[in-house]
Short mmCIF file of C-alpha atoms in Angstrom, two decimals:
data_model
loop_
_atom_site.label_atom_id
_atom_site.label_comp_id
_atom_site.label_asym_id
_atom_site.label_seq_id
_atom_site.Cartn_x
_atom_site.Cartn_y
_atom_site.Cartn_z
CA UNK A 1031 87.29 103.93 94.64
CA UNK A 1032 87.26 99.83 94.30
CA UNK A 1033 82.92 99.64 94.31
CA UNK A 1034 83.25 102.85 92.29
CA UNK A 1035 85.01 100.59 89.93
CA UNK A 1036 82.53 97.92 89.77
CA UNK A 1037 79.81 100.48 89.26
CA UNK A 1038 82.11 101.47 86.08
CA UNK A 1039 82.67 97.84 84.67
CA UNK A 1040 78.96 97.26 85.33
CA UNK A 1041 77.88 100.41 83.57
CA UNK A 1042 79.76 99.18 81.27
CA UNK A 1043 78.08 96.21 80.45
CA UNK A 1044 74.51 97.84 80.57
CA UNK A 1045 75.62 100.48 78.08
CA UNK A 1046 77.79 97.77 75.70
CA UNK A 1047 81.13 99.75 76.49
CA UNK A 1048 83.92 97.60 76.37
CA UNK A 1049 87.03 100.48 77.47
CA UNK A 1050 84.48 101.35 80.61
CA UNK A 1051 84.46 97.47 81.24
CA UNK A 1052 87.84 97.10 81.30
CA UNK A 1053 88.29 100.70 83.19
CA UNK A 1054 86.29 100.12 85.49
CA UNK A 1055 87.44 96.05 86.59
CA UNK A 1056 90.74 97.56 85.88
CA UNK A 1057 90.08 100.52 89.06
CA UNK A 1058 88.14 97.93 90.57
CA UNK A 1059 91.00 95.70 90.83
CA UNK A 1060 93.75 98.24 92.36
CA UNK A 1061 91.26 99.27 95.11
CA UNK A 1062 90.44 96.11 96.25
CA UNK A 1063 94.29 95.78 96.29
CA UNK A 1064 94.87 99.01 98.43
CA UNK A 1065 91.98 98.04 100.99
CA UNK A 1066 93.55 94.82 101.84
CA UNK A 1067 97.37 96.75 101.70
CA UNK A 1068 95.30 98.88 104.40
CA UNK A 1069 93.60 96.65 106.59
CA UNK A 1070 96.45 94.84 106.83
CA UNK A 1071 98.05 97.46 108.06
CA UNK A 1072 95.42 98.33 110.57
CA UNK A 1073 95.54 95.53 112.29
CA UNK A 1074 92.00 95.16 110.68
CA UNK A 1075 90.14 92.63 109.15
CA UNK A 1076 88.14 93.70 105.84
CA UNK A 1077 84.79 92.43 107.13
CA UNK A 1078 86.02 94.61 110.12
CA UNK A 1079 86.41 97.90 108.10
CA UNK A 1080 82.64 97.60 106.44
CA UNK A 1081 80.59 96.47 109.04
CA UNK A 1082 82.04 98.01 112.21
CA UNK A 1083 80.93 101.20 112.69
CA UNK A 1084 84.50 102.18 113.16
CA UNK A 1085 85.17 105.23 115.40
CA UNK A 1086 81.70 104.97 116.28
CA UNK A 1087 81.46 103.53 119.61
CA UNK A 1088 78.97 103.30 122.15
CA UNK A 1089 79.78 105.24 125.24
CA UNK A 1090 80.46 102.39 127.60
CA UNK A 1091 83.11 101.51 124.60
CA UNK A 1092 84.62 104.80 124.58
CA UNK A 1093 84.41 105.76 128.32
CA UNK A 1094 86.68 102.31 128.90
CA UNK A 1095 88.92 103.23 126.30
CA UNK A 1096 88.92 106.94 127.48
CA UNK A 1097 89.84 106.23 130.93
CA UNK A 1098 93.27 105.46 130.74
CA UNK A 1099 93.41 108.93 129.31
CA UNK A 1100 95.77 111.65 131.85
CA UNK A 1101 97.45 115.00 130.97
CA UNK A 1102 96.26 118.17 129.78
CA UNK A 1103 97.64 119.52 125.95
CA UNK A 1104 99.96 122.23 126.10
CA UNK A 1105 100.02 124.23 123.20
CA UNK A 1106 102.86 126.20 122.38
CA UNK A 1107 103.80 128.74 119.89
CA UNK A 1108 105.91 129.39 116.69
CA UNK A 1109 108.58 131.14 118.31
CA UNK A 1110 109.09 128.26 121.29
CA UNK A 1111 108.77 125.99 118.33
CA UNK A 1112 112.23 127.53 116.89
CA UNK A 1113 114.06 127.39 119.79
CA UNK A 1114 113.15 123.58 120.54
CA UNK A 1115 113.96 123.38 116.96
CA UNK A 1116 117.33 125.31 117.00
CA UNK A 1117 118.51 123.57 119.97
CA UNK A 1118 117.95 120.12 117.81
CA UNK A 1119 120.39 117.89 115.77
CA UNK A 1120 118.92 114.97 115.72
CA UNK A 1121 114.98 115.78 114.43
CA UNK A 1122 111.95 113.45 112.59
CA UNK A 1123 109.27 115.09 110.00
CA UNK A 1124 105.97 112.40 110.30
CA UNK A 1125 103.71 113.40 107.75
CA UNK A 1126 100.06 113.09 107.51
CA UNK A 1127 96.46 113.77 106.00
CA UNK A 1128 96.93 117.60 107.81
CA UNK A 1129 99.94 118.03 105.31
CA UNK A 1130 97.88 116.66 102.61
CA UNK A 1131 95.11 119.32 103.39
CA UNK A 1132 97.29 121.80 103.81
CA UNK A 1133 99.61 121.50 100.89
CA UNK A 1134 102.26 121.88 103.39
CA UNK A 1135 104.80 119.35 101.58
CA UNK A 1136 107.13 122.58 99.86
CA UNK A 1137 107.34 124.37 103.37
CA UNK A 1138 107.67 121.03 105.23
CA UNK A 1139 111.06 120.85 102.63
CA UNK A 1140 111.62 124.44 103.30
CA UNK A 1141 111.86 123.51 107.14
CA UNK A 1142 114.44 119.74 106.46
CA UNK A 1143 116.21 122.27 104.18
CA UNK A 1144 116.68 125.08 107.74
CA UNK A 1145 117.21 122.61 110.09
CA UNK A 1146 120.27 120.40 108.05
CA UNK A 1147 121.39 124.07 107.37
CA UNK A 1148 121.89 124.53 111.02
CA UNK A 1149 123.19 121.44 111.76
CA UNK A 1150 120.88 118.49 112.42
CA UNK A 1151 119.88 115.64 110.66
CA UNK A 1152 116.45 115.02 109.49
CA UNK A 1153 114.57 112.30 108.44
CA UNK A 1154 110.63 111.66 107.30
CA UNK A 1155 108.68 108.59 109.18
CA UNK A 1156 106.67 107.17 106.62
CA UNK A 1157 103.87 105.19 107.93
CA UNK A 1158 102.62 102.75 105.16
CA UNK A 1159 98.88 104.29 105.56
CA UNK A 1160 99.28 107.96 106.46
CA UNK A 1161 97.08 110.38 104.29
CA UNK A 1162 94.13 108.60 102.16
CA UNK A 1163 95.79 106.08 100.47
CA UNK A 1164 99.26 103.40 100.57
CA UNK A 1165 101.63 105.74 99.16
CA UNK A 1166 100.06 109.16 100.13
CA UNK A 1167 102.68 111.19 101.58
CA UNK A 1168 105.50 109.95 99.34
CA UNK A 1169 104.12 111.15 96.28
CA UNK A 1170 103.25 114.56 97.57
CA UNK A 1171 106.97 114.61 99.79
CA UNK A 1172 108.34 113.26 95.72
CA UNK A 1173 106.75 117.03 94.72
CA UNK A 1174 108.07 118.84 97.13
CA UNK A 1175 111.58 117.77 96.10
CA UNK A 1176 112.50 115.77 98.88
CA UNK A 1177 115.16 113.00 98.73
CA UNK A 1178 113.80 109.86 98.43
CA UNK A 1179 117.30 108.65 100.84
CA UNK A 1180 115.11 111.08 103.41
CA UNK A 1181 112.21 108.47 103.47
CA UNK A 1182 112.07 106.19 106.41
CA UNK A 1183 109.28 103.21 106.91
CA UNK A 1184 107.89 102.77 109.73
CA UNK A 1185 110.06 99.28 110.97
CA UNK A 1186 112.80 101.17 109.94
CA UNK A 1187 112.51 104.71 111.93
CA UNK A 1188 111.10 102.89 115.04
CA UNK A 1189 114.09 101.67 116.61
CA UNK A 1190 115.81 104.79 115.96
CA UNK A 1191 112.81 106.99 117.87
CA UNK A 1192 114.76 106.94 121.04
CA UNK A 1193 117.37 108.83 119.47
CA UNK A 1194 114.93 111.72 118.31
CA UNK A 1195 115.13 115.07 119.60
CA UNK A 1196 112.50 116.83 118.17
CA UNK A 1197 109.59 114.35 116.26
CA UNK A 1198 106.93 116.99 114.51
CA UNK A 1199 103.89 115.18 113.35
CA UNK A 1200 101.90 116.93 110.65
CA UNK A 1201 98.23 116.10 110.80
CA UNK A 1202 99.14 112.07 111.55
CA UNK A 1203 96.84 111.30 114.46
CA UNK A 1204 95.81 107.53 114.27
CA UNK A 1205 99.06 106.07 112.93
CA UNK A 1206 101.24 107.77 116.56
CA UNK A 1207 98.00 106.38 118.50
CA UNK A 1208 100.53 105.48 121.73
CA UNK A 1209 96.66 103.74 122.61
CA UNK A 1210 97.48 100.87 120.00
CA UNK A 1211 100.12 99.68 121.74
CA UNK A 1212 99.47 100.25 125.54
CA UNK A 1213 95.22 100.37 125.54
CA UNK A 1214 93.98 97.01 124.96
CA UNK A 1215 90.16 98.56 124.75
CA UNK A 1216 91.00 100.97 122.65
CA UNK A 1217 89.40 100.12 119.22
CA UNK A 1218 93.17 100.56 117.59
CA UNK A 1219 94.73 98.24 119.67
CA UNK A 1220 97.31 95.95 117.86
CA UNK A 1221 98.16 98.37 114.92
CA UNK A 1222 101.46 99.08 114.42
CA UNK A 1223 102.15 102.90 115.03
CA UNK A 1224 105.34 105.09 114.57
CA UNK A 1225 106.74 105.76 118.21
CA UNK A 1226 106.62 109.06 118.41
CA UNK A 1227 106.14 109.25 121.97
CA UNK A 1228 109.82 108.34 123.27
CA UNK A 1229 110.78 111.31 120.97
CA UNK A 1230 112.73 113.28 124.00
CA UNK A 1231 109.68 115.98 122.81
CA UNK A 1232 106.94 115.94 119.91
CA UNK A 1233 105.37 119.04 117.94
CA UNK A 1234 101.70 118.15 116.67
CA UNK A 1235 100.52 120.61 114.55
CA UNK A 1236 96.74 120.16 114.67
CA UNK A 1237 93.74 122.75 113.44
CA UNK A 1238 91.84 122.20 116.66
CA UNK A 1239 91.64 119.48 119.27
CA UNK A 1240 89.27 117.23 117.76
CA UNK A 1241 90.02 113.15 116.64
CA UNK A 1242 91.78 111.39 114.11
CA UNK A 1243 89.74 109.75 111.37
CA UNK A 1244 89.23 107.22 113.57
CA UNK A 1245 87.01 108.83 115.66
CA UNK A 1246 89.23 108.34 118.79
CA UNK A 1247 90.62 111.39 121.08
CA UNK A 1248 94.92 110.39 120.64
CA UNK A 1249 96.86 110.40 123.22
CA UNK A 1250 100.09 110.98 122.48
CA UNK A 1251 98.62 114.75 123.03
CA UNK A 1252 98.50 114.64 126.20
CA UNK A 1253 102.04 112.85 127.13
CA UNK A 1254 104.91 115.71 129.53
CA UNK A 1255 106.56 115.54 126.30
CA UNK A 1256 104.63 117.28 123.61
CA UNK A 1257 103.68 120.31 122.69
CA UNK A 1258 100.75 121.36 120.24
CA UNK A 1259 100.86 124.01 117.27
CA UNK A 1260 97.28 125.02 117.01
CA UNK A 1261 96.82 126.38 113.48
CA UNK A 1262 97.01 125.64 109.53
CA UNK A 1263 99.19 123.10 109.46
CA UNK A 1264 101.37 125.22 106.37
CA UNK A 1265 100.93 129.20 108.07
CA UNK A 1266 102.25 126.95 111.19
CA UNK A 1267 105.52 125.88 109.28
CA UNK A 1268 106.32 129.24 107.76
CA UNK A 1269 106.31 130.86 110.62
CA UNK A 1270 109.40 128.51 112.22
CA UNK A 1271 110.87 128.61 109.18
CA UNK A 1272 110.21 132.74 109.10
CA UNK A 1273 112.52 132.11 112.35
CA UNK A 1274 115.45 130.23 111.13
CA UNK A 1275 115.52 132.67 108.09
CA UNK A 1276 115.71 135.82 110.63
CA UNK A 1277 118.33 133.84 112.61
CA UNK A 1278 120.02 133.21 109.20
CA UNK A 1279 120.10 137.55 108.17
CA UNK A 1280 121.65 138.39 111.82
#
């Protein structure tokens, strides 16, 4: 975004268009500010982001990072997900880019309302760089009319994670990867994350078994308390919501 603004600014000078120059400067400056915020949240320098080939590590480095990964992916159905959530009293929802791609924010709000009607307390944990820019998740959840007071920042939610019955990770990957805190050989070591792995049960919604934006495998998916709900996030959540509606009708 920043470079596109600078390009527009340069084009404005070439064609002598003051409006294009000013607009390009604004876009370029705001893009730089957002980039600095995201770099700080990922514990990386701007030079490292631009020139390190992040996620494209050679086989030796990848093997070192992956050597600590043990366990297996454990799938779960929508029906079993409902059974887990129906018994939960403390639920945290951790949205990521996958929620944006599937446009699942409205069904996420509907699920939260179903959980509250069932007696659960629901919070939304927001990582500073979840999505593709700071505030991405806040905007999507506000669009779905999720109450602002339910949104909790990373630093505030992490101390509460051990008391959470269920953490629902919707399309987020790198921002909940325990490797950032545990694996010194990982390229994201030192990056602040949401400690989803500390919840009693973690349900991760993903389309498939692919890695996240960084290209790294997520150690969270292999933990004993994690279950994988595969498929489009919106369709998967609609199935869970349907189970809650069936319960209410009975």
